[in-house]
Coordinates of N, CA and C in Angstrom, one line a residue:
M9 N -2.9 -8.4 2.2 CA -2.1 -9.0 3.6 C -3.1 -8.3 4.5
T10 N -3.4 -8.7 5.8 CA -3.9 -8.1 6.6 C -3.2 -8.0 8.1
E11 N -3.1 -7.2 8.7 CA -2.1 -7.0 10.3 C -3.4 -6.7 11.3
R12 N -2.5 -8.0 12.6 CA -3.7 -8.1 14.0 C -3.3 -6.9 14.2
G13 N -4.2 -6.0 14.7 CA -3.9 -4.9 15.8 C -4.2 -3.5 15.3
P14 N -3.9 -2.8 15.9 CA -3.6 -1.3 15.2 C -1.5 -0.8 15.0
E15 N -1.3 0.3 15.1 CA -0.2 0.8 15.2 C 1.0 -0.1 15.6
P16 N 1.8 -0.8 15.2 CA 2.3 -1.9 16.2 C 3.0 -0.8 17.3
L17 N 3.1 -1.5 18.6 CA 4.0 -0.1 19.9 C 5.2 -0.9 20.2
L18 N 5.1 -2.1 19.7 CA 7.0 -3.2 20.3 C 7.1 -3.2 18.8
P19 N 8.3 -3.0 18.4 CA 9.3 -3.6 17.5 C 9.6 -4.8 16.4
F20 N 8.2 -5.4 16.8 CA 7.8 -6.4 16.4 C 6.0 -7.1 16.6
G21 N 5.8 -7.3 15.0 CA 4.3 -7.5 15.0 C 4.0 -8.9 14.3
I22 N 2.7 -9.3 14.5 CA 2.7 -10.3 13.2 C 1.4 -10.0 12.3
A23 N 2.0 -10.7 11.0 CA 0.9 -9.9 10.1 C 0.4 -11.3 9.3
E24 N -0.4 -11.6 8.7 CA -1.1 -12.7 8.1 C -1.4 -12.2 6.2
V25 N -0.4 -13.3 5.2 CA -0.6 -13.0 4.4 C -1.9 -13.1 3.2
T26 N -2.2 -12.6 2.5 CA -3.5 -13.2 1.7 C -3.2 -12.6 0.1
G27 N -3.5 -13.9 -0.4 CA -3.2 -13.5 -1.7 C -1.6 -14.3 -2.5
P28 N -1.2 -14.8 -3.9 CA -0.4 -15.2 -4.0 C 0.7 -14.5 -5.1
S29 N 0.7 -13.4 -4.8 CA 2.1 -12.0 -4.9 C 3.3 -12.7 -4.8
M30 N 3.5 -13.5 -3.5 CA 5.1 -13.3 -3.2 C 5.3 -15.3 -3.1
V31 N 4.6 -16.1 -3.9 CA 4.9 -17.2 -3.8 C 6.0 -17.4 -4.9
P32 N 7.2 -18.3 -4.3 CA 7.1 -19.7 -3.4 C 7.5 -19.0 -2.2
T33 N 8.1 -17.8 -2.0 CA 8.2 -17.4 -0.6 C 7.3 -17.1 0.8
L34 N 6.1 -17.0 -0.2 CA 5.1 -16.5 0.9 C 3.5 -17.6 0.2
H35 N 2.7 -17.7 1.5 CA 2.1 -18.3 0.9 C 0.7 -17.7 1.6
H36 N -0.2 -17.7 0.6 CA -2.0 -17.3 1.0 C -2.4 -17.9 2.5
G37 N -2.4 -17.1 3.8 CA -2.2 -17.6 5.1 C -0.7 -17.9 6.2
D38 N 0.1 -17.8 5.2 CA 1.0 -17.7 6.0 C 1.2 -16.3 7.1
R39 N 1.2 -16.3 8.0 CA 1.9 -15.2 8.8 C 3.1 -15.2 9.3
L40 N 3.0 -13.8 8.9 CA 5.0 -13.3 9.1 C 4.8 -12.9 10.5
L41 N 6.3 -13.0 10.7 CA 7.0 -12.2 12.5 C 8.2 -11.0 11.2
V42 N 7.2 -9.6 12.2 CA 7.6 -8.4 11.6 C 8.6 -7.4 12.2
H43 N 9.9 -7.3 11.7 CA 10.3 -6.2 12.5 C 10.3 -4.7 11.9
Y44 N 9.5 -4.2 12.6 CA 9.0 -2.8 12.3 C 9.9 -1.8 12.5
G45 N 10.8 -1.1 11.6 CA 11.6 0.0 11.7 C 13.0 -0.7 11.7
A46 N 12.9 -1.9 11.1 CA 14.0 -2.5 10.9 C 14.4 -1.8 9.2
P47 N 15.9 -1.2 9.4 CA 16.7 -0.8 8.3 C 16.5 -1.4 7.1
P48 N 15.5 -1.4 5.9 CA 15.5 -1.7 5.3 C 16.8 -2.0 3.6
R49 N 16.7 -2.8 3.0 CA 18.0 -3.4 2.3 C 17.6 -4.1 0.6
P50 N 18.5 -3.7 -0.2 CA 17.8 -5.1 -1.6 C 17.7 -6.1 -1.4
G51 N 16.7 -6.3 -1.8 CA 16.0 -8.3 -1.0 C 15.5 -8.5 -0.4
A52 N 15.3 -7.7 0.9 CA 14.5 -8.2 1.8 C 13.0 -7.8 1.2
V53 N 12.4 -8.8 1.8 CA 11.2 -8.8 2.1 C 10.4 -7.8 2.9
V54 N 9.5 -7.3 2.9 CA 9.6 -5.7 3.7 C 7.8 -5.7 3.6
V55 N 6.7 -5.3 4.7 CA 5.6 -4.9 4.9 C 5.6 -3.5 4.1
L56 N 4.8 -2.9 3.5 CA 4.7 -1.4 3.9 C 3.7 -1.1 3.5
R57 N 2.9 0.4 3.2 CA 1.5 0.8 2.9 C 1.5 0.4 1.7
H58 N 0.4 0.4 0.8 CA 0.0 0.6 -0.7 C 0.7 2.2 -0.7
P59 N 0.8 2.7 -1.6 CA 1.3 3.8 -2.0 C -0.3 5.0 -2.6
L60 N -0.6 4.1 -2.9 CA -2.3 4.2 -3.9 C -3.2 4.3 -2.4
Q61 N -3.5 3.3 -1.7 CA -4.0 3.8 -0.6 C -3.8 3.0 0.3
Q62 N -3.4 3.9 1.2 CA -2.0 3.6 2.7 C -2.8 3.0 3.4
D63 N -4.2 2.7 3.8 CA -4.9 2.1 4.7 C -4.5 0.4 4.5
L64 N -4.3 0.3 3.3 CA -3.8 -1.0 3.0 C -2.3 -1.1 2.9
L65 N -2.0 -2.4 3.8 CA -0.6 -3.5 3.6 C -0.6 -4.6 3.2
I66 N 1.0 -4.2 2.4 CA 0.8 -5.3 1.2 C 2.3 -6.1 1.8
V67 N 3.0 -7.1 1.2 CA 4.4 -7.0 1.4 C 4.6 -7.6 0.1
K68 N 5.6 -7.3 -0.2 CA 6.6 -7.2 -1.5 C 8.4 -7.3 -1.3
R69 N 9.3 -7.7 -1.8 CA 10.1 -7.6 -2.3 C 10.9 -6.7 -2.6
L70 N 12.2 -5.7 -1.7 CA 12.5 -4.8 -1.9 C 13.5 -4.9 -3.4
V71 N 14.0 -4.1 -4.3 CA 15.0 -5.0 -5.3 C 15.7 -3.7 -5.3
E72 N 15.3 -2.6 -5.5 CA 16.0 -1.6 -5.4 C 16.1 0.0 -5.0
R73 N 17.0 0.7 -4.7 CA 16.3 2.0 -4.4 C 16.4 3.0 -5.5
R74 N 15.4 3.7 -5.4 CA 15.4 4.8 -6.9 C 15.2 5.8 -6.4
D75 N 15.0 7.1 -7.7 CA 15.0 8.4 -7.4 C 13.7 8.0 -6.8
G76 N 12.7 8.7 -5.7 CA 11.5 8.8 -5.0 C 11.2 7.7 -4.4
G77 N 12.1 6.5 -4.2 CA 11.8 5.8 -3.0 C 12.3 4.1 -3.8
W78 N 11.4 3.4 -2.5 CA 12.3 2.0 -3.5 C 11.7 0.9 -4.3
W79 N 11.4 0.3 -5.5 CA 11.3 0.1 -6.3 C 10.7 -1.6 -5.4
V80 N 9.9 -1.9 -5.8 CA 9.2 -3.2 -5.2 C 8.3 -4.3 -6.0
L81 N 8.9 -5.6 -5.9 CA 8.0 -6.7 -6.4 C 7.9 -7.8 -6.1
G82 N 6.8 -8.3 -6.4 CA 6.2 -9.5 -5.4 C 7.6 -10.5 -6.1
D83 N 7.0 -11.8 -5.5 CA 8.0 -12.8 -6.2 C 7.9 -13.2 -7.2
N84 N 6.2 -13.5 -7.3 CA 5.6 -13.8 -8.3 C 5.6 -13.4 -9.0
Q85 N 6.1 -13.8 -10.7 CA 5.9 -12.4 -11.8 C 4.6 -12.9 -12.8
A86 N 4.0 -14.3 -12.4 CA 3.1 -14.7 -12.8 C 1.6 -13.9 -12.4
A87 N 1.6 -13.3 -11.0 CA 0.3 -12.8 -10.2 C 0.2 -11.7 -10.6
E88 N -1.1 -10.9 -10.0 CA -1.5 -9.6 -10.7 C -0.1 -8.7 -10.2
A89 N 0.3 -8.0 -10.9 CA 0.9 -7.2 -10.8 C 0.7 -5.1 -9.7
V90 N 0.2 -6.0 -8.8 CA 0.6 -5.1 -7.4 C 1.6 -5.0 -6.9
D91 N 2.6 -4.3 -7.3 CA 3.8 -3.4 -7.0 C 4.4 -2.6 -7.8
S92 N 5.3 -2.3 -8.1 CA 6.2 -1.1 -8.6 C 5.9 -0.9 -9.9
R93 N 5.2 -2.2 -10.5 CA 5.1 -2.2 -11.8 C 3.9 -1.2 -11.9
S94 N 3.1 -1.2 -10.6 CA 1.4 -0.3 -11.2 C 1.9 1.0 -10.9
F95 N 2.3 1.1 -9.6 CA 2.4 2.1 -9.1 C 4.0 3.4 -9.0
G96 N 4.8 2.4 -9.4 CA 5.8 3.2 -9.5 C 6.6 3.0 -7.5
A97 N 8.0 3.6 -8.0 CA 8.3 3.6 -6.6 C 7.9 4.2 -5.4
V98 N 8.3 3.5 -4.0 CA 7.6 3.5 -2.4 C 8.1 4.2 -2.1
P99 N 8.0 5.6 -1.5 CA 8.3 5.9 -1.0 C 9.0 5.4 0.5
S100 N 10.2 6.0 0.8 CA 10.7 5.5 2.4 C 9.6 5.3 3.1
E101 N 8.9 6.3 3.4 CA 8.1 6.2 5.3 C 7.4 5.7 5.0
L102 N 6.9 4.8 3.5 CA 5.8 4.2 3.9 C 6.2 2.5 4.2
V103 N 7.8 2.1 4.1 CA 8.1 0.9 4.2 C 7.8 0.3 5.8
L104 N 6.9 0.2 6.3 CA 7.2 -0.2 7.5 C 8.1 -1.1 8.3
G105 N 8.7 -2.7 7.9 CA 9.2 -3.5 8.9 C 9.6 -4.5 7.5
R106 N 10.8 -5.3 8.5 CA 11.3 -6.3 7.5 C 10.4 -7.3 8.2
V107 N 10.6 -8.4 6.9 CA 9.5 -9.7 7.7 C 11.1 -10.7 7.8
R108 N 10.6 -11.4 9.0 CA 12.0 -12.0 9.7 C 11.6 -13.5 9.5
A109 N 10.3 -13.8 9.5 CA 10.1 -15.1 9.4 C 8.8 -15.6 9.0
R110 N 8.2 -16.6 8.5 CA 6.8 -16.8 8.4 C 7.2 -18.1 9.5
Y111 N 5.8 -18.7 9.5 CA 4.4 -19.6 10.1 C 3.8 -19.9 9.2
R112 N 3.5 -21.2 8.9 CA 2.7 -21.7 8.3 C 2.0 -23.0 9.2
G113 N 0.9 -22.7 9.1 CA -0.7 -24.1 9.8 C 0.1 -25.0 8.9
I114 N -1.2 -25.9 9.9 CA -1.3 -27.5 8.9 C -2.1 -26.8 8.3
R115 N -2.0 -27.2 7.2 CA -3.8 -27.1 6.1 C -4.8 -27.8 6.5
P116 N -6.0 -27.6 6.6 CA -6.9 -28.0 6.8 C -7.4 -29.4 6.5
G117 N -8.0 -30.7 6.8 CA -8.4 -31.1 5.8 C -7.0 -32.5 6.0
R118 N -5.9 -31.7 6.3 CA -4.8 -32.6 6.3 C -4.7 -33.4 7.1
Q119 N -4.2 -34.9 6.8 CA -4.4 -35.9 7.2 C -3.7 -36.4 8.9
R120 N -3.0 -36.3 10.3 CA -2.9 -35.9 10.9 C -1.8 -36.6 11.4
S121 N -0.9 -37.9 10.2 CA -0.4 -38.9 10.7 C 0.7 -38.4 11.3
V122 N 1.7 -39.2 11.5 CA 3.1 -38.8 12.7 C 3.7 -38.2 11.3
G123 N 3.9 -38.8 10.1 CA 4.6 -38.0 9.6 C 4.8 -36.0 8.7
V124 N 2.8 -36.4 8.4 CA 2.6 -35.2 8.3 C 2.9 -34.8 9.2
V125 N 2.8 -34.5 10.4 CA 2.8 -33.3 12.5 C 4.8 -33.6 12.0
L126 N 5.5 -34.3 11.9 CA 6.8 -34.2 11.5 C 7.1 -33.2 10.3
A127 N 7.2 -33.3 9.3 CA 7.2 -32.7 8.1 C 6.8 -30.8 8.9
W128 N 5.5 -30.9 9.2 CA 4.8 -29.7 9.8 C 5.8 -29.0 10.7
L129 N 6.1 -29.7 11.2 CA 7.4 -29.1 12.3 C 8.4 -28.9 11.9
L130 N 8.9 -29.4 10.7 CA 10.5 -29.3 10.3 C 10.3 -27.7 9.2
S131 N 9.2 -27.5 8.6 CA 9.0 -26.5 7.5 C 7.8 -25.4 8.4
A132 N 7.1 -25.3 9.3 CA 6.6 -24.8 9.9 C 6.6 -22.8 10.4
V133 N 8.0 -23.3 10.8 CA 8.4 -21.9 11.2 C 10.1 -22.0 10.6
R134 N 10.0 -20.5 9.4 CA 11.4 -20.8 8.5 C 11.7 -19.0 8.8
P135 N 13.0 -18.2 9.1 CA 13.4 -17.5 8.8 C 12.9 -16.9 7.1
V136 N 12.8 -15.3 6.8 CA 12.8 -14.9 5.2 C 14.0 -14.3 5.1
L137 N 14.7 -14.9 4.9 CA 16.4 -13.6 4.2 C 16.0 -13.1 3.4
A138 N 17.2 -11.6 3.2 CA 17.0 -10.8 2.3 C 17.7 -11.9 0.6
D139 N 17.1 -12.0 -0.6 CA 18.4 -12.9 -0.9 C 18.5 -11.3 -2.0
R140 N 19.7 -11.9 -2.1 CA 20.3 -10.3 -3.3 C 20.3 -11.2 -4.5
S141 N 20.0 -12.3 -5.1 CA 20.4 -13.3 -6.3 C 18.9 -12.7 -7.1
V142 N 17.5 -12.6 -6.1 CA 16.4 -13.1 -6.2 C 16.5 -10.9 -7.0
S143 N 17.0 -10.5 -6.5 CA 16.7 -8.6 -6.5 C 17.8 -8.4 -7.2
R144 N 18.8 -9.0 -7.6 CA 19.4 -8.7 -9.1 C 18.6 -9.6 -10.5
R145 N 18.2 -10.7 -9.8 CA 17.4 -11.3 -11.1 C 15.9 -10.4 -11.7
L146 N 15.5 -9.6 -10.2 CA 14.0 -8.7 -10.7 C 14.9 -7.6 -11.2
R147 N 15.7 -7.3 -11.2 CA 16.3 -5.9 -11.3 C 16.1 -5.9 -13.5
A148 N 17.0 -7.4 -13.2 CA 16.9 -7.7 -14.7 C 16.0 -7.9 -15.6
R149 N 15.1 -7.6 -15.4 CA 13.9 -7.9 -16.2 C 13.5 -6.4 -17.0

């Protein structure tokens, strides 16, 4: 995931998803509206610093609070495990903010028919909500 600009001065910022770890919730190239400093809660999708490479920002779902911090997982269990399965619990101070919405651009090369544009308008901006059912499902594994 990449972030636009230096450390956030405002409570909201924009980030961009790279990679498939959060499919189907988020896709490569999605842009995210991030609420920095928002209180974390189980099920929320968050932006955090990678605990072993803190100059790298990642986006994951908070599963549960454990000793030592938050257990975080990607929504795509088939993707490479760059989450708590490989680095353990993430200290709370590395959780930077909650993802409030995602924006998907029109895919390059797609036909610009009225139907495609209308479908894009209906799906381009969506809130990214905390999904407690996902949290429970992931914790049970």
